[in-house]
mmCIF file of N, CA, C and O in Angstrom:
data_model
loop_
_atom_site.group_PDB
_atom_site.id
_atom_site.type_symbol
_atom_site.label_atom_id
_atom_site.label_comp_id
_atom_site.label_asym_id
_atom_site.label_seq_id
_atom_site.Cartn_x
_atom_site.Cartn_y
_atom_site.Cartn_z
ATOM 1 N N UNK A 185 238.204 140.671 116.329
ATOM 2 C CA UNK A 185 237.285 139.854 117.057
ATOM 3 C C UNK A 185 236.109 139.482 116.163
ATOM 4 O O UNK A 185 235.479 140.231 115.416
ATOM 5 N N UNK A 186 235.947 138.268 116.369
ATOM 6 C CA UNK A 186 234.750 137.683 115.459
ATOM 7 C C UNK A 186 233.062 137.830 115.926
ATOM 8 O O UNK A 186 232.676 137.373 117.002
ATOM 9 N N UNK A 187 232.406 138.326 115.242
ATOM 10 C CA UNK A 187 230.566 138.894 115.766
ATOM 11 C C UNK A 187 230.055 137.683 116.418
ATOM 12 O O UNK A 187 230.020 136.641 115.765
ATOM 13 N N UNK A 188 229.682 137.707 117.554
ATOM 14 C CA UNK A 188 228.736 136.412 117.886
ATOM 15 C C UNK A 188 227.953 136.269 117.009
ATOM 16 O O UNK A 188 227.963 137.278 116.304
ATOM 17 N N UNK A 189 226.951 135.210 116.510
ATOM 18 C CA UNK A 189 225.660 134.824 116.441
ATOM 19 C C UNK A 189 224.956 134.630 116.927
ATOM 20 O O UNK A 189 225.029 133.619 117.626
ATOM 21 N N UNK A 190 223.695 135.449 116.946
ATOM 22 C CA UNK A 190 222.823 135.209 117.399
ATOM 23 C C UNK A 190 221.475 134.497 117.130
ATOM 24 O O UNK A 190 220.876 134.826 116.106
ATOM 25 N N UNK A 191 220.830 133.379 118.090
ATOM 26 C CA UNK A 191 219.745 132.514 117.341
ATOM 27 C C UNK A 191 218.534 132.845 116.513
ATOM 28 O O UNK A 191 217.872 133.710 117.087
ATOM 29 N N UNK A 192 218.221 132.621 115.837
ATOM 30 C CA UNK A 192 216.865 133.113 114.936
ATOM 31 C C UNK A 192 216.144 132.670 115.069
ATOM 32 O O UNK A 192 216.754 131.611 115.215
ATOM 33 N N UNK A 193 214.758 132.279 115.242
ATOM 34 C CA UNK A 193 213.959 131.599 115.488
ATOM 35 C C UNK A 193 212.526 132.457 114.695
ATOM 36 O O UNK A 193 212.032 133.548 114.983
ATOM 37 N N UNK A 194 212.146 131.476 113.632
ATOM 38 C CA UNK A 194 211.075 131.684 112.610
ATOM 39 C C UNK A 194 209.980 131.353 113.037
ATOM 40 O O UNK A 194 209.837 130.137 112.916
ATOM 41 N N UNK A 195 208.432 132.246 113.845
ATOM 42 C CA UNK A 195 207.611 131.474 114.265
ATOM 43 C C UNK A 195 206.751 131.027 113.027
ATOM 44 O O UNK A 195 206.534 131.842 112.130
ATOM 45 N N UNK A 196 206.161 129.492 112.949
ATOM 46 C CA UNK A 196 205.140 129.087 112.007
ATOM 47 C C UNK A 196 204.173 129.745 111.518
ATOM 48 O O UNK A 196 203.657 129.835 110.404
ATOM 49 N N UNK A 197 203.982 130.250 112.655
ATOM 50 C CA UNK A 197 202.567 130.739 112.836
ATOM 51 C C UNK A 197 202.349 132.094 112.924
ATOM 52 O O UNK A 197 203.075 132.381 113.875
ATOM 53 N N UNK A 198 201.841 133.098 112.571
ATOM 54 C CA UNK A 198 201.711 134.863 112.555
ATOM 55 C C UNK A 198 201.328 134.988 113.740
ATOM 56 O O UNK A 198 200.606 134.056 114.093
ATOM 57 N N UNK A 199 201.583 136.055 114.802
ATOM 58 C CA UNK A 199 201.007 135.832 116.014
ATOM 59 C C UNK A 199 199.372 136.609 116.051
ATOM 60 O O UNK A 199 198.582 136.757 116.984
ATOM 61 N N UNK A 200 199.293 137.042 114.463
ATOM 62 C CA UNK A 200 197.642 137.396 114.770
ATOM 63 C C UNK A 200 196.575 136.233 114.487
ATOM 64 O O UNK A 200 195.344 136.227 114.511
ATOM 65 N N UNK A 201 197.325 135.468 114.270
ATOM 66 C CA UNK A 201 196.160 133.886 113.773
ATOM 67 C C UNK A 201 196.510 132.939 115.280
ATOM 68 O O UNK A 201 196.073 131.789 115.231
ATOM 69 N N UNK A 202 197.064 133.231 116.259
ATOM 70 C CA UNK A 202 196.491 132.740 117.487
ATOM 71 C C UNK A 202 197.850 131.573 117.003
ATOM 72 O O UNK A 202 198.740 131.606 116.153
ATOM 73 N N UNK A 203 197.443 130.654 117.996
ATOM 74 C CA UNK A 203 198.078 129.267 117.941
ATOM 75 C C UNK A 203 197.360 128.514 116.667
ATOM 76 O O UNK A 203 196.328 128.604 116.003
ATOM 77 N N UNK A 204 198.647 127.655 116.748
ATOM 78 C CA UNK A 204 198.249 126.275 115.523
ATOM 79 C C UNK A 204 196.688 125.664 116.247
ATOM 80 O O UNK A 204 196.593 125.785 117.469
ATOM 81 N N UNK A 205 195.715 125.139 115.620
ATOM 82 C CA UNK A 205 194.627 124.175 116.053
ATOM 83 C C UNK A 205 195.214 122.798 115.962
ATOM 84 O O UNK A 205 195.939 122.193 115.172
ATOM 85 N N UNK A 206 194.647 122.569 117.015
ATOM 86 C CA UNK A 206 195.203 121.104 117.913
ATOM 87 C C UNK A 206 193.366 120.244 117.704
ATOM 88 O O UNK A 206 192.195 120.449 118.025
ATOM 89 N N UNK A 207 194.073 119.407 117.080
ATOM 90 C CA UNK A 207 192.735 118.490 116.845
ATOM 91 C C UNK A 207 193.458 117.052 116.921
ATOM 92 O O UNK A 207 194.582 116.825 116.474
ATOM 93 N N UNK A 208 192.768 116.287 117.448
ATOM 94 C CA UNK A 208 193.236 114.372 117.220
ATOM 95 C C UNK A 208 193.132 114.224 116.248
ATOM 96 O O UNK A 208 192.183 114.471 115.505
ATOM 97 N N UNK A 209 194.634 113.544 115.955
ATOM 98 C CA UNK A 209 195.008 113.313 114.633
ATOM 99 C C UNK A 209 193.737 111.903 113.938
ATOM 100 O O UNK A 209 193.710 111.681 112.727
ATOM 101 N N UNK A 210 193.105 111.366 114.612
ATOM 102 C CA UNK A 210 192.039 110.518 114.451
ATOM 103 C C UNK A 210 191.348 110.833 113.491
ATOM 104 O O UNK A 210 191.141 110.136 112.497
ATOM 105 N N UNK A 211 190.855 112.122 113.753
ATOM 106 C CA UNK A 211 189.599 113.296 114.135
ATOM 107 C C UNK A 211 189.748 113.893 112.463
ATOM 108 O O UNK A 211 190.347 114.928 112.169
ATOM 109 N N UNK A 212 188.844 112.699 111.184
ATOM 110 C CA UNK A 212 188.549 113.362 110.213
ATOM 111 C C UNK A 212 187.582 114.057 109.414
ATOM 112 O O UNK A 212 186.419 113.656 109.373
ATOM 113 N N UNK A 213 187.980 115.108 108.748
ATOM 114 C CA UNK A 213 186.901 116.389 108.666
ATOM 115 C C UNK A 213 185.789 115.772 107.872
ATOM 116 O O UNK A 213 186.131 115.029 106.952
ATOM 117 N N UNK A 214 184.277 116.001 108.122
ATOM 118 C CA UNK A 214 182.791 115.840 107.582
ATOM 119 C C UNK A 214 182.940 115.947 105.642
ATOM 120 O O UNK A 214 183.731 116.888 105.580
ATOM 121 N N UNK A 215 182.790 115.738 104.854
ATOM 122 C CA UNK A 215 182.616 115.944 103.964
ATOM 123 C C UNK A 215 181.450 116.363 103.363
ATOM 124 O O UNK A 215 181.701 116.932 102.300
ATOM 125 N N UNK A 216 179.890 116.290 103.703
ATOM 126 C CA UNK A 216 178.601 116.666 103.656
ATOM 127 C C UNK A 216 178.232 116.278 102.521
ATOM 128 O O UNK A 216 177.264 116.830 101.996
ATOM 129 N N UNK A 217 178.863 115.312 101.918
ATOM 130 C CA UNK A 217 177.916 114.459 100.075
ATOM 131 C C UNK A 217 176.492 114.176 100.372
ATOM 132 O O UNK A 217 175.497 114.105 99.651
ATOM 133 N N UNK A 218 176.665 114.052 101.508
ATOM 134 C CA UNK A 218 174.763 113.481 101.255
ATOM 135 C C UNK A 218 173.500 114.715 101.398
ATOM 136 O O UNK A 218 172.313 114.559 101.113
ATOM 137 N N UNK A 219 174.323 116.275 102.061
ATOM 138 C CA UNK A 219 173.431 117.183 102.327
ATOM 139 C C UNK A 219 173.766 117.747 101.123
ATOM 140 O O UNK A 219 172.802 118.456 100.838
ATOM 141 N N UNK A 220 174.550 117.828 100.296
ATOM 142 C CA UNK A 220 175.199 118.290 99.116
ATOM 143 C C UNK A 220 174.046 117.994 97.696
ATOM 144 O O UNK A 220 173.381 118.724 96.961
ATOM 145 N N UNK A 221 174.265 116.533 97.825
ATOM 146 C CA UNK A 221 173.552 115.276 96.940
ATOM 147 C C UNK A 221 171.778 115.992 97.074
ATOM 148 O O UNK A 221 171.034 116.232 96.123
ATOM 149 N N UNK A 222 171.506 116.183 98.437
ATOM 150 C CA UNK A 222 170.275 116.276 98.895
ATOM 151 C C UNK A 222 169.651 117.794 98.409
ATOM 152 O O UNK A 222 168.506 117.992 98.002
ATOM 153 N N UNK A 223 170.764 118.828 98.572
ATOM 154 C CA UNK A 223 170.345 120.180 98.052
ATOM 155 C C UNK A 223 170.367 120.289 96.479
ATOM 156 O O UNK A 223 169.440 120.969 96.039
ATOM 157 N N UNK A 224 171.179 119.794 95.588
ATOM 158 C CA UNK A 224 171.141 119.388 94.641
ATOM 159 C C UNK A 224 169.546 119.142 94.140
ATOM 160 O O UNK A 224 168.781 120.014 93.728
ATOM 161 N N UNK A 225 169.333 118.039 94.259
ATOM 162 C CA UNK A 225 168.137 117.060 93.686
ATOM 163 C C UNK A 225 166.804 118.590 94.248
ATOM 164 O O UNK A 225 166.085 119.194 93.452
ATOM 165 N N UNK A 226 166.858 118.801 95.566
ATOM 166 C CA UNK A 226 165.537 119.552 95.612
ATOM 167 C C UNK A 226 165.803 120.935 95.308
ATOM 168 O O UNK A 226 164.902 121.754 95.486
ATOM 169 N N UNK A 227 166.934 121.300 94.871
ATOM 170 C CA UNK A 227 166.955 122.465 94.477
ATOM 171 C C UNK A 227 166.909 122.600 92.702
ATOM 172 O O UNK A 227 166.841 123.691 92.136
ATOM 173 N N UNK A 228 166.952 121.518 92.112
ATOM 174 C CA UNK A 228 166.261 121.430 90.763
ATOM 175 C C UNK A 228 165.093 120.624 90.571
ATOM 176 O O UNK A 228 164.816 120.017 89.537
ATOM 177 N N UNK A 229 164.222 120.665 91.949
ATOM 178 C CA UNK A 229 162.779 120.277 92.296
ATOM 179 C C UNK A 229 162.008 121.885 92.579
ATOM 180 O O UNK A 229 160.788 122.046 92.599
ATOM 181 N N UNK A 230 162.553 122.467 92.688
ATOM 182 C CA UNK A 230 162.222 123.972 93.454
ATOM 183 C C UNK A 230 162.882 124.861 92.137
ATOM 184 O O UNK A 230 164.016 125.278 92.369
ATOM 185 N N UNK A 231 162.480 125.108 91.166
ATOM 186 C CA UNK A 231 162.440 126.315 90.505
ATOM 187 C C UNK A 231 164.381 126.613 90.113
ATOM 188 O O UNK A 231 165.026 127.659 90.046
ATOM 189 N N UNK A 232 164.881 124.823 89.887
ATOM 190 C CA UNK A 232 165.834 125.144 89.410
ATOM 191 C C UNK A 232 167.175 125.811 89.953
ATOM 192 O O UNK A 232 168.160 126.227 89.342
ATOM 193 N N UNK A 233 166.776 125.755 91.761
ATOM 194 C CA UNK A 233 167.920 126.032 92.289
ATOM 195 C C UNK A 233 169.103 125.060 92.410
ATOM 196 O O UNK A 233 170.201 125.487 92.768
ATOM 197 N N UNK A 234 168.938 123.961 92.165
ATOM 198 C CA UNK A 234 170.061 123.116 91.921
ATOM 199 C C UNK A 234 170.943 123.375 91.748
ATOM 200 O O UNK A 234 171.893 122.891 92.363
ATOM 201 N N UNK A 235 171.131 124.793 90.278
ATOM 202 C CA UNK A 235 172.601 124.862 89.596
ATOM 203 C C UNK A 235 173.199 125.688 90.506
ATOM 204 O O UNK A 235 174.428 125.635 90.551
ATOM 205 N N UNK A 236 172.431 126.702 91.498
ATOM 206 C CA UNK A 236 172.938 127.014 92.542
ATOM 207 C C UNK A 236 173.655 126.596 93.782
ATOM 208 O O UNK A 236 174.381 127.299 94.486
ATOM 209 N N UNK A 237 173.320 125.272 93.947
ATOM 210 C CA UNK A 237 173.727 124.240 95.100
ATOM 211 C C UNK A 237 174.900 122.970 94.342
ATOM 212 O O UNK A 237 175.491 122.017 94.849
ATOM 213 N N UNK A 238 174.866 123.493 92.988
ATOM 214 C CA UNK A 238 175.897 122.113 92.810
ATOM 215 C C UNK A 238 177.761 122.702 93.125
ATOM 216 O O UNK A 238 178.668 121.872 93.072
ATOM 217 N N UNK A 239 177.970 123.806 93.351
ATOM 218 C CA UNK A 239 179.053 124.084 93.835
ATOM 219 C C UNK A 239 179.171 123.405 95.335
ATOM 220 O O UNK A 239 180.335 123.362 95.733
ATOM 221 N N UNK A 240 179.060 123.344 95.437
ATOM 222 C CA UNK A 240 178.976 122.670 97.251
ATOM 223 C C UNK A 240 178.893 121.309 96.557
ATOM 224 O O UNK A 240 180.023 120.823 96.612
ATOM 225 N N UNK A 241 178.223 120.647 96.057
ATOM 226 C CA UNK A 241 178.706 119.038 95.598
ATOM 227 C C UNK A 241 180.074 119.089 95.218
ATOM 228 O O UNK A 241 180.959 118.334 95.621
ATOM 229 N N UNK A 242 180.178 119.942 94.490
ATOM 230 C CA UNK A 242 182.379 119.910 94.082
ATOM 231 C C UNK A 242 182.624 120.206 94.841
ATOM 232 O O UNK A 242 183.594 119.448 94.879
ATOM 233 N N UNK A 243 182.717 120.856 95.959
ATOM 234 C CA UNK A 243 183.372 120.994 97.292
ATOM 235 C C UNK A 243 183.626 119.697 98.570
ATOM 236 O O UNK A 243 184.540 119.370 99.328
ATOM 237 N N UNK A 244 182.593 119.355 98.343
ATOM 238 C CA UNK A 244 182.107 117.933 99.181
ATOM 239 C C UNK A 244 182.834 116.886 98.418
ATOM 240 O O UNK A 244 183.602 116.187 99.079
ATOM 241 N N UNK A 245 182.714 116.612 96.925
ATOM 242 C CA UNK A 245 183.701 115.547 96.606
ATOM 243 C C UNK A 245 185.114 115.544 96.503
ATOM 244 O O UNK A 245 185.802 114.535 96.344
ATOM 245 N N UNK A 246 185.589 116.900 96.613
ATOM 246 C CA UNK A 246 187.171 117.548 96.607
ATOM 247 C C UNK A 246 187.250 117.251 98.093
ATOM 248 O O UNK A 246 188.381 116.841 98.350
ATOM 249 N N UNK A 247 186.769 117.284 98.760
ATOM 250 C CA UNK A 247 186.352 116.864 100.273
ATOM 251 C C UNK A 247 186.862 115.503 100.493
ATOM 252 O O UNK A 247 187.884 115.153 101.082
ATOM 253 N N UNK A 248 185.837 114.710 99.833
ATOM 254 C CA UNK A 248 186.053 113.349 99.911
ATOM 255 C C UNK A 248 187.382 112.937 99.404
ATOM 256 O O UNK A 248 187.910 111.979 99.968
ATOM 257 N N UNK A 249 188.096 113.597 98.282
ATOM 258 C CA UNK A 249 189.064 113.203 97.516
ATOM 259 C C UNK A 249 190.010 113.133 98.552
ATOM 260 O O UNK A 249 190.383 112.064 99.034
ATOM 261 N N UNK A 250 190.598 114.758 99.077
ATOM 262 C CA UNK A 250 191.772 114.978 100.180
ATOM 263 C C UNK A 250 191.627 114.388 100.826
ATOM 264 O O UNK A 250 192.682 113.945 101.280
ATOM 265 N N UNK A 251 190.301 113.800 101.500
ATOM 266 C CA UNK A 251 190.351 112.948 102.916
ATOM 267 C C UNK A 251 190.931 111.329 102.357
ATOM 268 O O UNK A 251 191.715 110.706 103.074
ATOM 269 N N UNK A 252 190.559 110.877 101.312
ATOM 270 C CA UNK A 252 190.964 109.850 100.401
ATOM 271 C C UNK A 252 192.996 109.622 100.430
ATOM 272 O O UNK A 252 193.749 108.648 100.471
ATOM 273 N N UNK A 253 193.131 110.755 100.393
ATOM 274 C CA UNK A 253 194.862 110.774 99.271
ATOM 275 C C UNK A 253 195.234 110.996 101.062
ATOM 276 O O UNK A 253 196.049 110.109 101.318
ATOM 277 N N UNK A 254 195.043 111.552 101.933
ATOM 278 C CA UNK A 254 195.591 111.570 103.473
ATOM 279 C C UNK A 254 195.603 113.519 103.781
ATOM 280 O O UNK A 254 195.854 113.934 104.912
ATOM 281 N N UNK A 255 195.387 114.226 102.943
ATOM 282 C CA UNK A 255 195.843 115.367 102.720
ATOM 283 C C UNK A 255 194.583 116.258 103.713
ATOM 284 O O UNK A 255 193.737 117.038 103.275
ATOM 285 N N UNK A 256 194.766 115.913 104.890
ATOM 286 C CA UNK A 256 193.889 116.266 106.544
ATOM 287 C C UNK A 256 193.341 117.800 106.014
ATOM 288 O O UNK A 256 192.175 118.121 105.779
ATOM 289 N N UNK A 257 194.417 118.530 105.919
ATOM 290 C CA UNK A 257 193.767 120.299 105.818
ATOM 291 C C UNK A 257 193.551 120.541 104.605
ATOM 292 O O UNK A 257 193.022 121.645 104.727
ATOM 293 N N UNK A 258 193.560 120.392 103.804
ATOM 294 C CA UNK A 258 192.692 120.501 101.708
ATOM 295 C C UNK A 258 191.794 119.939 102.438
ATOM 296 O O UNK A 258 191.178 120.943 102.794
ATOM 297 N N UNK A 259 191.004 118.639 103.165
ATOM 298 C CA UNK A 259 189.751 118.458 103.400
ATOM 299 C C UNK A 259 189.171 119.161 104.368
ATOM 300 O O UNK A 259 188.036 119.520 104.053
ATOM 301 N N UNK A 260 189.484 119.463 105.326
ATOM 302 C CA UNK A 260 188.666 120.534 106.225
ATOM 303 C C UNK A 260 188.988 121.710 105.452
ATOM 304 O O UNK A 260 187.988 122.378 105.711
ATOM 305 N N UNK A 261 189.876 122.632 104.471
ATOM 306 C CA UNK A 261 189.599 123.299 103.757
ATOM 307 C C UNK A 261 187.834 122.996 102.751
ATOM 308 O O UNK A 261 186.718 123.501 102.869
ATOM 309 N N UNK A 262 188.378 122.008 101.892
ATOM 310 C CA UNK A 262 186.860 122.068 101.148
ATOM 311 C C UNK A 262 185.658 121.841 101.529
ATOM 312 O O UNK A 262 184.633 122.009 100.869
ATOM 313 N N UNK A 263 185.801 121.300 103.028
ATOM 314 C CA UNK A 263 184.443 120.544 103.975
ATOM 315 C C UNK A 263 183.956 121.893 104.460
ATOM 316 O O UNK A 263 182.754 122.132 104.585
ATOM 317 N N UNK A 264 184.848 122.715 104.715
ATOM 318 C CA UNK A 264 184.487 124.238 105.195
ATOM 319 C C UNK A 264 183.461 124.529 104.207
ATOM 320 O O UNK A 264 182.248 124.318 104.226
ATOM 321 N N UNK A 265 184.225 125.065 103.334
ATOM 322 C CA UNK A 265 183.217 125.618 101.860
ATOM 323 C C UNK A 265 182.165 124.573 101.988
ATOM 324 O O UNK A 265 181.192 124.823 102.699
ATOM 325 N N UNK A 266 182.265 123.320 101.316
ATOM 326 C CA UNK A 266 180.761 122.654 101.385
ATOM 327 C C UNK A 266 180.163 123.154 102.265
ATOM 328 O O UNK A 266 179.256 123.824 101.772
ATOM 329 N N UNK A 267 180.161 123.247 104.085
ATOM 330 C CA UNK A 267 179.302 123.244 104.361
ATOM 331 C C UNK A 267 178.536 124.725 104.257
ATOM 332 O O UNK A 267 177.323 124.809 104.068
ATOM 333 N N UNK A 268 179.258 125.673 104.379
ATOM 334 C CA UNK A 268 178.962 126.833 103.883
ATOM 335 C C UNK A 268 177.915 127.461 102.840
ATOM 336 O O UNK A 268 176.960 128.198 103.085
ATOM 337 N N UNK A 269 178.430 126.889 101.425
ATOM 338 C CA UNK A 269 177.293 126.813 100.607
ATOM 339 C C UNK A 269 176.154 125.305 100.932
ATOM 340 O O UNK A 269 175.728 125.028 99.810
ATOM 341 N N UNK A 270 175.957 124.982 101.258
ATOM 342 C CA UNK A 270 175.082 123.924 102.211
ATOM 343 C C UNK A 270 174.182 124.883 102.821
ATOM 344 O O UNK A 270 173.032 125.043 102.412
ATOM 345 N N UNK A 271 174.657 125.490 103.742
ATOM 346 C CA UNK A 271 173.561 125.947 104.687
ATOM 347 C C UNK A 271 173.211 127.749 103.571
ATOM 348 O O UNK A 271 172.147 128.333 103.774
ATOM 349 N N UNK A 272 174.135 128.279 102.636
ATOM 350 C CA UNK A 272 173.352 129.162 101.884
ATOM 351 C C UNK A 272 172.013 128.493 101.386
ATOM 352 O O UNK A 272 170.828 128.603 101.702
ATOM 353 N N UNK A 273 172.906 127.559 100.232
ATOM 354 C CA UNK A 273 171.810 126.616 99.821
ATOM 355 C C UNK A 273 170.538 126.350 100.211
ATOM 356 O O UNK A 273 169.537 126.510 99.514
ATOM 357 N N UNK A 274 170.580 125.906 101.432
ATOM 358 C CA UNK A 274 169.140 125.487 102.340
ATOM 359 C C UNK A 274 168.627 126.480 102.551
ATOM 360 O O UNK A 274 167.447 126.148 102.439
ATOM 361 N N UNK A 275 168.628 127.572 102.800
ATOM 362 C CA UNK A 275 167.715 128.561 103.227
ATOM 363 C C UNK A 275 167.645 129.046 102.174
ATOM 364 O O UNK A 275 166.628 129.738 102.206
ATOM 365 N N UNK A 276 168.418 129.180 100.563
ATOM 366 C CA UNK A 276 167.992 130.017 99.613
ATOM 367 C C UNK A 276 166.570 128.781 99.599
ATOM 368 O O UNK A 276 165.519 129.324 99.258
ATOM 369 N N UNK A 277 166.481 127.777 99.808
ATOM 370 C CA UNK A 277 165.199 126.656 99.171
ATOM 371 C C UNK A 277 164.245 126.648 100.555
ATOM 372 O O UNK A 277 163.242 125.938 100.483
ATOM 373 N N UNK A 278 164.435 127.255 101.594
ATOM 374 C CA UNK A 278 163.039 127.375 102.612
ATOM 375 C C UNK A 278 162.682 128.739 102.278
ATOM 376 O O UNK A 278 161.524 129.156 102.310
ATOM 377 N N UNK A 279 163.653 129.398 101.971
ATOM 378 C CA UNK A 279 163.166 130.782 101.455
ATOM 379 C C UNK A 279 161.956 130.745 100.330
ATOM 380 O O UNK A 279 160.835 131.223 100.505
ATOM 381 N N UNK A 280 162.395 130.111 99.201
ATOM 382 C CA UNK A 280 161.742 129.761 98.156
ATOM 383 C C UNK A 280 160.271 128.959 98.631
ATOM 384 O O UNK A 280 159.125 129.159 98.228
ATOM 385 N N UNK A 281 160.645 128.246 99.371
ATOM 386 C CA UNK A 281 158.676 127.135 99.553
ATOM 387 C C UNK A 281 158.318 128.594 100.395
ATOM 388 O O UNK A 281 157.239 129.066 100.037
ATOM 389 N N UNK A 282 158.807 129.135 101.115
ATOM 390 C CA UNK A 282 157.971 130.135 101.774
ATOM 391 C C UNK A 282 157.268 131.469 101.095
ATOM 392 O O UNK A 282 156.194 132.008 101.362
ATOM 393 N N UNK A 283 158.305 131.807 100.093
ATOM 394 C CA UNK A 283 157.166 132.077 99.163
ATOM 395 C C UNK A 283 156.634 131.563 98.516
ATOM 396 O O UNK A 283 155.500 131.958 98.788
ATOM 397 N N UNK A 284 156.484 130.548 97.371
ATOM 398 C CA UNK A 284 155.820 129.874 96.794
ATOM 399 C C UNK A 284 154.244 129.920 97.417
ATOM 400 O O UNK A 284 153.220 130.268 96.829
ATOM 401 N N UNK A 285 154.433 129.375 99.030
ATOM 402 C CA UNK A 285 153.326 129.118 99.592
ATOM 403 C C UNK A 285 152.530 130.523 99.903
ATOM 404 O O UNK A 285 151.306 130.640 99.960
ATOM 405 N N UNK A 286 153.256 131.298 100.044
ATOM 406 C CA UNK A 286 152.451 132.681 100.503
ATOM 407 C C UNK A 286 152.202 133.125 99.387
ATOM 408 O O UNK A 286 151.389 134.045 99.484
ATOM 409 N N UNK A 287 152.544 132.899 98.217
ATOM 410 C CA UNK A 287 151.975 133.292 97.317
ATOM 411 C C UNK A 287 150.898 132.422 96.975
ATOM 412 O O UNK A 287 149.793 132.960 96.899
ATOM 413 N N UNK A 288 150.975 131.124 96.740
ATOM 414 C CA UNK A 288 149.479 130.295 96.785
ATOM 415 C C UNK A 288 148.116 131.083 97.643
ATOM 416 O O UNK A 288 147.100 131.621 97.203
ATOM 417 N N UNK A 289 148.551 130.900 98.858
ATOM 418 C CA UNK A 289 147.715 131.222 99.495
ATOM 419 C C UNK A 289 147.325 132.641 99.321
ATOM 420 O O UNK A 289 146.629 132.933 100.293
ATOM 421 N N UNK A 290 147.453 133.638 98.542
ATOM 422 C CA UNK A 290 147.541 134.745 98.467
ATOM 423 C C UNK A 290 146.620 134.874 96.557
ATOM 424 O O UNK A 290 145.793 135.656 96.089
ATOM 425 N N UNK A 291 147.136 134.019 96.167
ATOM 426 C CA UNK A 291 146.107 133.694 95.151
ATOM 427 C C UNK A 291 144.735 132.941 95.191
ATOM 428 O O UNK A 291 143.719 132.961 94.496
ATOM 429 N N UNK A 292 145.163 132.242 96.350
ATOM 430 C CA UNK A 292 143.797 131.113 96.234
ATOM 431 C C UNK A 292 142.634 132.703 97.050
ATOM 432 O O UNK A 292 141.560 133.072 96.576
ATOM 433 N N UNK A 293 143.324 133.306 98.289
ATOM 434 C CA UNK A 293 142.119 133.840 98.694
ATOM 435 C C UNK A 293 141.887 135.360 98.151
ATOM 436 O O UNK A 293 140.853 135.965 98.434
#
């Protein structure tokens, strides 16, 4: 007698990462060049944090690229990271005027 077969079925997805994300296919990911562009410039206005914030500009234009070539998840991959170092970025530079200034004021009186 010959073994049945039985069906296999490979899920996509690990069942500890939940379901696939369902987004409109419309629906393309932020790239952040201009908060990128923007942390950049005042972060080598501010004591040279720039070279700190220009990783997030390569993220943001690898951003722009995938969203360019059609390649949907490489850009919400790198739009992630941009924004990520984005918002490090920004607070490493309010961090910075906030001391700067408390230290002014801490010299002047």
């Amino acid at each position: 007698m010959k073994p049945q077969r039985a069906e296999v079925s490979i899920p996509l997805y690990p069942p500890s990462r939940g379901q696939p994300p369902t987004t409109d296919p419309d629906e393309q990911p932020r790239d952040f060049f201009l908060w990128s562009l923007f942390n950049v410039m005042m972060g080598y206005g501010l004591a040279y944090l720039g070279c700190l914030c220009f990783p997030a500009l390569i993220f943001s234009i690898k951003a722009r690229d995938c969203k360019m070539l059609g390649d949907v998840e490489g850009a919400r991959r790198h739009s992630t990271r941009a924004k990520v170092l984005n918002i490090i970025c920004s607070l490493l530079m309010v961090v910075t005027v906030v001391v700067v200034i408390v230290a002014f004021v801490a010299i002047i009186t």
